[in-house]
CSV table of C-alpha atoms and ligand atoms in Angstrom, one decimal:
chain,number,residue,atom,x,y,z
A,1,UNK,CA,18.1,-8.5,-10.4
A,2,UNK,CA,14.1,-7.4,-10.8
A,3,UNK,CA,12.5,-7.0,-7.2
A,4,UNK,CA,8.9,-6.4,-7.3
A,5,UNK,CA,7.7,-4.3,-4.4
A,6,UNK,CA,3.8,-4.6,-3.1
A,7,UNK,CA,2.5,-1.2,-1.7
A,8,UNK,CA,-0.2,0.1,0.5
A,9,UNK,CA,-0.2,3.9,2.0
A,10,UNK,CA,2.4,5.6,4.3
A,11,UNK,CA,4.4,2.0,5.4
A,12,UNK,CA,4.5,0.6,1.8
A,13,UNK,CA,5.5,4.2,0.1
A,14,UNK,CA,8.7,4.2,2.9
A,15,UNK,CA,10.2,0.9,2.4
A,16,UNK,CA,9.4,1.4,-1.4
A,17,UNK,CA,11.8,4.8,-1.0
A,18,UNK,CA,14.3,2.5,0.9
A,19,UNK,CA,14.3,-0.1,-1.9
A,20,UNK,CA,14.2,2.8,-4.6
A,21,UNK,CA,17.4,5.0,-3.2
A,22,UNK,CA,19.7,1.4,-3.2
A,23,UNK,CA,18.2,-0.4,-6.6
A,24,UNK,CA,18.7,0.9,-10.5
A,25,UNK,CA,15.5,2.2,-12.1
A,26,UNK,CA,15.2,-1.2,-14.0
A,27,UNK,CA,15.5,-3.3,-11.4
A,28,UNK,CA,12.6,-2.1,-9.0
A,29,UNK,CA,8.9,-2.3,-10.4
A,30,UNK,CA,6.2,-0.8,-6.9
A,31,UNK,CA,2.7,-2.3,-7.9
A,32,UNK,CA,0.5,-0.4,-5.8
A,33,UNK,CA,-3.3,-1.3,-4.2
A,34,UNK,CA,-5.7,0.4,-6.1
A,35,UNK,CA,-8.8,-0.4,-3.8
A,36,UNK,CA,-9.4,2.2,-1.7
A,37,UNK,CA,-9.8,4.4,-4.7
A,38,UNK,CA,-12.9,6.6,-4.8
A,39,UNK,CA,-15.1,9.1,-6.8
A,40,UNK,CA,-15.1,12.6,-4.4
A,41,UNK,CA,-16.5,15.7,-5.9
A,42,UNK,CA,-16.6,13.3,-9.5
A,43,UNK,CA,-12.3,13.2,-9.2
A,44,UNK,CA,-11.0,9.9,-9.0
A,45,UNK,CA,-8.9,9.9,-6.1
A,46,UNK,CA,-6.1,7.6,-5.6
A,47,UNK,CA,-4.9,7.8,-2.5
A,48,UNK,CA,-2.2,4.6,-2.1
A,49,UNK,CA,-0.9,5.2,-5.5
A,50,UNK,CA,-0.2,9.1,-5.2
A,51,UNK,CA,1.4,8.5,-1.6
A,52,UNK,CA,3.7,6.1,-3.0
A,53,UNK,CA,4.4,9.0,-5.6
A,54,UNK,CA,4.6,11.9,-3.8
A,55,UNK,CA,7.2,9.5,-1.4
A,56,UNK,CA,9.2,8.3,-4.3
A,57,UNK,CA,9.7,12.3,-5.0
A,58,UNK,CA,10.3,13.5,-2.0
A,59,UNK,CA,7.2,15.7,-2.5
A,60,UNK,CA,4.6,13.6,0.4
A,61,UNK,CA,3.7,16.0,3.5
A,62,UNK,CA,6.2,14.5,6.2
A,63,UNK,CA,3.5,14.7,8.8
A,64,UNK,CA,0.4,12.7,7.7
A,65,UNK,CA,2.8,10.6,5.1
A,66,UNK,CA,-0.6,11.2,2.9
A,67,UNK,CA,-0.9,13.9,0.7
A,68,UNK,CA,1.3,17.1,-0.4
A,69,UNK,CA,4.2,18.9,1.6
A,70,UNK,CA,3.4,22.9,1.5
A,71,UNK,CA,-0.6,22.2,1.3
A,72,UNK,CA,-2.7,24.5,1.5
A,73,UNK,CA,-6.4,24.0,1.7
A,74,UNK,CA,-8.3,26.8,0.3
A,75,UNK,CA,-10.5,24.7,-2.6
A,76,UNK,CA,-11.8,22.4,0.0
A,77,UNK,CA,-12.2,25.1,3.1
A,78,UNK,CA,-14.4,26.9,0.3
A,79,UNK,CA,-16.5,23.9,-1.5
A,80,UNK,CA,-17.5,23.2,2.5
A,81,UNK,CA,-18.5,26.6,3.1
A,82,UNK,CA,-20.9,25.9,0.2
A,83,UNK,CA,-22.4,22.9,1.7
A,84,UNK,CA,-19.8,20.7,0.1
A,85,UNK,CA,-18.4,17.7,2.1
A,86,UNK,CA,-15.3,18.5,3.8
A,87,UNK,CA,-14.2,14.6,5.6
A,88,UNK,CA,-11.7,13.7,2.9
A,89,UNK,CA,-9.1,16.6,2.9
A,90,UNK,CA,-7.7,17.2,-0.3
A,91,UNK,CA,-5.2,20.1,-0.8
A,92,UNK,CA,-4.8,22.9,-3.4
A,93,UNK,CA,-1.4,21.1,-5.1
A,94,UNK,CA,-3.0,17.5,-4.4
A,95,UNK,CA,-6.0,18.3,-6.3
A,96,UNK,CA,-4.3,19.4,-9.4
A,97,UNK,CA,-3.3,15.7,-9.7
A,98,UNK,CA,-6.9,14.3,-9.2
A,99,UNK,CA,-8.3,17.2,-11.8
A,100,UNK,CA,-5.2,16.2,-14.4
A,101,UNK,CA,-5.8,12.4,-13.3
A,102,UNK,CA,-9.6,12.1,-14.1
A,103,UNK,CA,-9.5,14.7,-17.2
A,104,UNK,CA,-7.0,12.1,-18.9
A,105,UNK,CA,-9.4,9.3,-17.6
A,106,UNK,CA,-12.0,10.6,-19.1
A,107,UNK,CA,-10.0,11.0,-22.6
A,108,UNK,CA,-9.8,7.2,-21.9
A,109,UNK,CA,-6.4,6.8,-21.2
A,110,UNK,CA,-5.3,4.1,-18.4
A,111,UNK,CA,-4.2,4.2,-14.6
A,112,UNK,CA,-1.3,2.2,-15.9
A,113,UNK,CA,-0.1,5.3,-18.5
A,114,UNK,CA,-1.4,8.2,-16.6
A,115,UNK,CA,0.6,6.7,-13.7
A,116,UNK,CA,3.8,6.6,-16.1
A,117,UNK,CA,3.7,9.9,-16.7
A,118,UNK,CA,2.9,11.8,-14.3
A,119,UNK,CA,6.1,10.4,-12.1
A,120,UNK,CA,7.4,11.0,-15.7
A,121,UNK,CA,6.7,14.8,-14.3
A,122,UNK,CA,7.7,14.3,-11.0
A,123,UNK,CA,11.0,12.6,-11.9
A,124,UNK,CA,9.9,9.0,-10.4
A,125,UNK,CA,12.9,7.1,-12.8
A,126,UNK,CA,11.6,3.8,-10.7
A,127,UNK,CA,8.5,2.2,-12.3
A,128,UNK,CA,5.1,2.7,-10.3
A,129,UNK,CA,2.1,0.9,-11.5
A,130,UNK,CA,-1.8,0.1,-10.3
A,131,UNK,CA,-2.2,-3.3,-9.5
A,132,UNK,CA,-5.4,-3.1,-12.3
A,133,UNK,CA,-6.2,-0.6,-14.8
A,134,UNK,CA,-9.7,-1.4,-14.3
A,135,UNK,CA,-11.8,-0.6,-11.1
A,136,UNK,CA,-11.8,-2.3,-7.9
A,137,UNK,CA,-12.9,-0.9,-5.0
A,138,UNK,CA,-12.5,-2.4,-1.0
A,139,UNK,CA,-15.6,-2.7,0.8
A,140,UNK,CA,-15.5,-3.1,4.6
A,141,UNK,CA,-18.0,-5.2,6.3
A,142,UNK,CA,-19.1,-3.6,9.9
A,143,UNK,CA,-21.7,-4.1,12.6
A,144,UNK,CA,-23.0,-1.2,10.6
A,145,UNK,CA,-23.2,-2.8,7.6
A,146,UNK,CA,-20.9,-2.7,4.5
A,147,UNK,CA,-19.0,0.5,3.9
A,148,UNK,CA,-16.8,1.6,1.3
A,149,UNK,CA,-13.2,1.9,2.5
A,150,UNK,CA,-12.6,5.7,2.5
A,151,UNK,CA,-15.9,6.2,4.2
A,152,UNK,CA,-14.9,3.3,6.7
A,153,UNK,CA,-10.9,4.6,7.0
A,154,UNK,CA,-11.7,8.4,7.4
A,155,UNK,CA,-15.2,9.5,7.3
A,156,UNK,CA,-15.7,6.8,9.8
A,157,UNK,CA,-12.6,7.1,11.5
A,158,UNK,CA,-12.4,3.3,11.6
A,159,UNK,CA,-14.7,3.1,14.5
A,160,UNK,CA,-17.6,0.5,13.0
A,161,UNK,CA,-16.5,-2.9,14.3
A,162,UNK,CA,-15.0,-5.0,11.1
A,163,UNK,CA,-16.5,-8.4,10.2
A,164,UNK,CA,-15.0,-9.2,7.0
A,165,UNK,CA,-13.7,-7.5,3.7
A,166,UNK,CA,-14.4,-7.8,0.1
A,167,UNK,CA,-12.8,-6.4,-3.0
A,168,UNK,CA,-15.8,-5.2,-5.3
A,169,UNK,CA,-14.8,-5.8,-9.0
A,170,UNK,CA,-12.0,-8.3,-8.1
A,171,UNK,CA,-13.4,-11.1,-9.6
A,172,UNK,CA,-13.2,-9.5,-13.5
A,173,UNK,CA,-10.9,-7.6,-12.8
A,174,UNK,CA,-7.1,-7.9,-14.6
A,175,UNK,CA,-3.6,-7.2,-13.5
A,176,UNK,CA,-2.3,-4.1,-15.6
A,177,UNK,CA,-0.2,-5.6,-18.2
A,178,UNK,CA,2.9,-4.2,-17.2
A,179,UNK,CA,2.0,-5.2,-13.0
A,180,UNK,CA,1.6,-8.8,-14.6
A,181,UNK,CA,5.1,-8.8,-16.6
A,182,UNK,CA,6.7,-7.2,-13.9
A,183,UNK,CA,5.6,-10.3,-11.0
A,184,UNK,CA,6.3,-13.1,-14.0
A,185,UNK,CA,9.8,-11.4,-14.3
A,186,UNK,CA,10.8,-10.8,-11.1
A,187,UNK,CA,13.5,-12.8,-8.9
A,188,UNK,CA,11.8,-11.5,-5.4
A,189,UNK,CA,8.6,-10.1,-4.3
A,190,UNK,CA,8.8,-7.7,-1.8
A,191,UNK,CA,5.6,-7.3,0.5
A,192,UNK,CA,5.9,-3.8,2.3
A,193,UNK,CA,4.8,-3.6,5.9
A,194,UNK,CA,0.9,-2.3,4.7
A,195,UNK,CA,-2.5,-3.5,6.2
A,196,UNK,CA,-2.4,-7.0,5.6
A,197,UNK,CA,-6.1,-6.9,5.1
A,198,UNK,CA,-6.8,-4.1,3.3
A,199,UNK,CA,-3.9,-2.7,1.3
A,200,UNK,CA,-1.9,-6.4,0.7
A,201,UNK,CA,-4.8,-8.7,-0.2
A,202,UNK,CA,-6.0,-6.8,-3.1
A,203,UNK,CA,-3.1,-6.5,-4.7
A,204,UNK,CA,-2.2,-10.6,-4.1
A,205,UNK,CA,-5.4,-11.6,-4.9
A,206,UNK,CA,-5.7,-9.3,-8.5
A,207,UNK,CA,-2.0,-10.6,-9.4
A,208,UNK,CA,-3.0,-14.3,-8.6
A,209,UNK,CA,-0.3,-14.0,-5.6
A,210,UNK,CA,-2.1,-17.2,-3.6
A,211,UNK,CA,-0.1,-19.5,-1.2
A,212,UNK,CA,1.2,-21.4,-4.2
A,213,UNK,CA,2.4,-18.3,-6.2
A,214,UNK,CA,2.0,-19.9,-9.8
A,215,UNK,CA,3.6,-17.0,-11.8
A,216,UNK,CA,7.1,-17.1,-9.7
A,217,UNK,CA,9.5,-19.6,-10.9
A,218,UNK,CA,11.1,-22.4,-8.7
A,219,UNK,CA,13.5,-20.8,-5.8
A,220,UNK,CA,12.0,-17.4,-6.0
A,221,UNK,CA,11.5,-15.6,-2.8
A,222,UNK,CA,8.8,-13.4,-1.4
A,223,UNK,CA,9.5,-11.5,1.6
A,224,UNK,CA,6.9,-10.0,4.0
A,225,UNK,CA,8.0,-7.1,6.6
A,226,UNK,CA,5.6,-7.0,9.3
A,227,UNK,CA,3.0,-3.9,9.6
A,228,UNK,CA,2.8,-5.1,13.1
A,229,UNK,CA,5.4,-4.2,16.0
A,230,UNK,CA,4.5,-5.4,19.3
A,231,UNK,CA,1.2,-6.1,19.0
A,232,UNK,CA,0.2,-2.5,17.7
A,233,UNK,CA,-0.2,-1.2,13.9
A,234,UNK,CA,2.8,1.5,13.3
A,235,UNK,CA,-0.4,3.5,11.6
A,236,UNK,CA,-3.7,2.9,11.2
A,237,UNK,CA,-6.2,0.1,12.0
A,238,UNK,CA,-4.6,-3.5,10.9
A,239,UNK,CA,-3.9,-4.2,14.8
A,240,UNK,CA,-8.0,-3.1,15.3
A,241,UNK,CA,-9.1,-5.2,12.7
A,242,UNK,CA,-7.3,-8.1,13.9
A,243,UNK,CA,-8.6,-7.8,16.7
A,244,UNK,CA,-12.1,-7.3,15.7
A,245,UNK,CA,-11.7,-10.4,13.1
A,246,UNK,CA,-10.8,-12.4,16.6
A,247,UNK,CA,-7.2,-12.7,16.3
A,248,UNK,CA,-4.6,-11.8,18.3
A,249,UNK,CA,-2.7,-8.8,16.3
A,250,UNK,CA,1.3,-10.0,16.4
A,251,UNK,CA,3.9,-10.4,13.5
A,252,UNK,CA,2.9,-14.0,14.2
A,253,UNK,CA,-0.4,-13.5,12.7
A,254,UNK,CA,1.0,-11.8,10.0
A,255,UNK,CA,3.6,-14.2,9.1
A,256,UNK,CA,0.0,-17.0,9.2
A,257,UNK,CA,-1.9,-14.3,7.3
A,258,UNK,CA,1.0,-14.8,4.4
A,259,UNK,CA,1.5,-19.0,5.0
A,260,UNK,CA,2.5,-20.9,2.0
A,261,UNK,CA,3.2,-17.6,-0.1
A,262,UNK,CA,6.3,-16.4,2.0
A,263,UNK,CA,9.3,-17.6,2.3
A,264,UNK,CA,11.2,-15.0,3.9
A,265,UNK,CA,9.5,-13.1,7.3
A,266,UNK,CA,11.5,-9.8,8.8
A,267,UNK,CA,9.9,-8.5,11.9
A,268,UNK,CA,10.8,-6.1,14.7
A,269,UNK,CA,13.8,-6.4,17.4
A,270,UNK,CA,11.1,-6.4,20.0
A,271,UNK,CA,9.1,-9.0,18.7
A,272,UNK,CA,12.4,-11.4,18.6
A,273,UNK,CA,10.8,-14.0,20.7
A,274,UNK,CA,8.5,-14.9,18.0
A,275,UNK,CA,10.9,-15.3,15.7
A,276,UNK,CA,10.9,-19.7,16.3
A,277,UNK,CA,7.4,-19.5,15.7
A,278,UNK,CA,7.1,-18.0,12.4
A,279,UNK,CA,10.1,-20.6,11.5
A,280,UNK,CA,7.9,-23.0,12.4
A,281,UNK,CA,5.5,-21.7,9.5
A,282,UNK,CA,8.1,-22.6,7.1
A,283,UNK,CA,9.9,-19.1,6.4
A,284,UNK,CA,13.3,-17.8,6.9
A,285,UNK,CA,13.1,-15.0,9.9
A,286,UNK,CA,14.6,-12.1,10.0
A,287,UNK,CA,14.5,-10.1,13.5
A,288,UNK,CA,15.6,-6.1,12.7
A,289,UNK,CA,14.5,-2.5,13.5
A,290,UNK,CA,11.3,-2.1,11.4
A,291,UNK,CA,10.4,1.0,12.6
A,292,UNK,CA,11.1,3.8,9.6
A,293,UNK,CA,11.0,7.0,11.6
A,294,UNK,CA,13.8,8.5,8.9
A,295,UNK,CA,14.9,8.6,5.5
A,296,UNK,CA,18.4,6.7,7.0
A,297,UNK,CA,15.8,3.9,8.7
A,298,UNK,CA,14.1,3.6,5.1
A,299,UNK,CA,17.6,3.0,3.5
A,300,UNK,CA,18.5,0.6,6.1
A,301,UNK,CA,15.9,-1.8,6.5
A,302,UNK,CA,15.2,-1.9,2.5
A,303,UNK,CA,19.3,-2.8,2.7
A,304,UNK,CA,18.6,-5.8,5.1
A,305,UNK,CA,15.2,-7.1,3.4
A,306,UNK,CA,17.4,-6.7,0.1
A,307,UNK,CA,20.2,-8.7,2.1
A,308,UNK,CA,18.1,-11.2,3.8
A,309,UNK,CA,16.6,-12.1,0.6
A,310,UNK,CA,20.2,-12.4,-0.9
A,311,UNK,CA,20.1,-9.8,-3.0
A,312,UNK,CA,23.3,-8.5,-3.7
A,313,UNK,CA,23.0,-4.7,-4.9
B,401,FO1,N1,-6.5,10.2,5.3
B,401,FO1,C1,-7.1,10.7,6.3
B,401,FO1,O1,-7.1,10.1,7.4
B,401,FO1,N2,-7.9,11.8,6.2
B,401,FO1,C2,-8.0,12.5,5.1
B,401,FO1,O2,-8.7,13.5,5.0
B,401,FO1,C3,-7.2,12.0,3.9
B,401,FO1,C4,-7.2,12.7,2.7
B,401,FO1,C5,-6.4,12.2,1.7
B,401,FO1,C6,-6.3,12.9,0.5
B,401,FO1,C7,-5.5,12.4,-0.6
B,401,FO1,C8,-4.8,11.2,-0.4
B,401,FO1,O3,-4.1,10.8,-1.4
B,401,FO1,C9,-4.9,10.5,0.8
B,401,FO1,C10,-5.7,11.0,1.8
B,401,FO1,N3,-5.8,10.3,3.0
B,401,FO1,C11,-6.5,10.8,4.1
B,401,FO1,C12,-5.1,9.0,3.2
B,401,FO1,C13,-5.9,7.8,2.7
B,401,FO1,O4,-7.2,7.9,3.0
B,401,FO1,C14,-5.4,6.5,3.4
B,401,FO1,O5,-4.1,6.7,3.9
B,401,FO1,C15,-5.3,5.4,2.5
B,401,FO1,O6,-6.3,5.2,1.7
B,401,FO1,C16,-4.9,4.1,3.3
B,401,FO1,O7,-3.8,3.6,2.8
């Protein structure tokens, strides 16, 4: 069985730790969003691909689900005391991976292999790829006018009102190889409850993923888990968006968001008395505890998805 998972940030990188501690190394390929990737004191940062990493080996800072466990801060606390920018926090052991990150880069060797190795080094057995080896970048349009994401997300604290997105580079923009091999291989697609907006739709639209998903074969299945529980975002601004973009922020509009590509729907106990309406969208629905405060919950829910999905494991 080959289950492809879809990953933003912190919600993506714990269901792909549920899926990872109950499937073989083979069988699990996490293609990860590479558009909010940025240039910050000339690193290339990437932050949805190194949370998923730093998850997958138990090395992620428990609090802020970004980042490094044990961080210190003493680079960045003394670039700012020399007028340096100090908005985007990067730790002492997190920068080590932007420094070793951009030198290979530089040497010209891809996201795709870099990526490989380092959870290589981190003892990632699972395989963790970039949905592109080239560079795309999310840009967020605002009544401010067009930001890029990480000044949006966190310079910006996601306050500018959102009017639209678009994913710079998209358009010429390839699948890695092995991202495009792993989808045309795979018996499910798992879409992890991440911003449907900003960490899903790059990744679907730079693997072709539309509502008729060409590279899956007949009777496939793609399952979406809801980033939404009762109306509210379990982190971060998908619920604000929605609401911004004039729609009413539910699993219901998530399951719509996802129409004609999903087949199977899981969404939170509280939100059961949606679950007719998303049937109505033509999906199976699955009603369960979404909510992944623990490494047990992780376990569990990827066990149900993995279940629902008949997947036996
Ligand atoms: N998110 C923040 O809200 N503030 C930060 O200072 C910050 C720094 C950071 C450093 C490295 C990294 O890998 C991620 C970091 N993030 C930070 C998270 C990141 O901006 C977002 O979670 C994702 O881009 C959205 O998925």
């Amino acid at each position: 069985m080959k289950i492809v998972a879809l990953a933003g940030g912190v919600g993506g990188a714990k269901l792909a730790h549920g899926l990872a501690q109950i499937l073989k190394p083979e069988e699990l390929t996490v293609i990860v969003n590479t558009g909010d990737d940025f240039e910050h004191y000339g690193l290339y940062i990437c932050p949805d691909l190194d949370t998923v990493c730093y998850t997958l080996a138990g090395l992620a800072n428990p609090e802020t689900g970004w980042g490094r466990a044990d961080e210190s801060w003493n680079a960045i606390e003394n670039a700012s005391k020399l007028g340096g920018p100090a908005w985007f926090k990067l730790g002492d052991r997190d920068l080590g991976t932007h420094l070793e990150r951009t030198r290979r880069l530089k040497a010209g060797d891809s996201l795709s292999q870099i990526t490989q190795d380092f959870c290589k080094a981190w003892g990632i057995q699972h395989t963790v790829l970039p949905m592109s080896d080239q560079p795309i970048r999310t840009m967020v349009d605002t009544d401010e006018g067009e930001l890029a994401f990480q000044e949006y997300f966190v310079h910006r604290r996601c306050e500018p009102r959102v009017k639209g997105f678009r994913f710079e580079g998209a358009d010429e923009a390839e699948p890695a190889a092995k991202a495009r091999e792993a989808v045309e291989s795979a018996d499910a697609v798992v879409i992890c409850p991440s911003n449907p907006w900003v960490s899903v739709d790059p990744v679907l639209k730079i693997l072709s993923l539309t509502p008729t998903p060409l590279p899956l074969g007949e009777g496939n299945r793609v399952v979406a888990i809801s980033p939404i529980i009762g109306g509210e975002a379990i982190k971060g601004p998908a619920a604000k968006m929605y609401r911004e973009l004039r729609i009413e922020p539910s699993a219901l509009a998530v399951a719509k968001h996802y129409q004609g590509l999903v087949t199977h729907f899981v969404m939170d106990t509280i939100d059961s008395q949606l679950i007719e309406s998303v049937r109505g969208l033509n999906m199976q629905a699955l009603v369960t505890n979404t909510l992944m405060k623990s490494h047990v919950d992780r376990k569990q829910l990827a066990s149900e998805v993995l279940q629902f999905i008949g997947v036996t494991v």
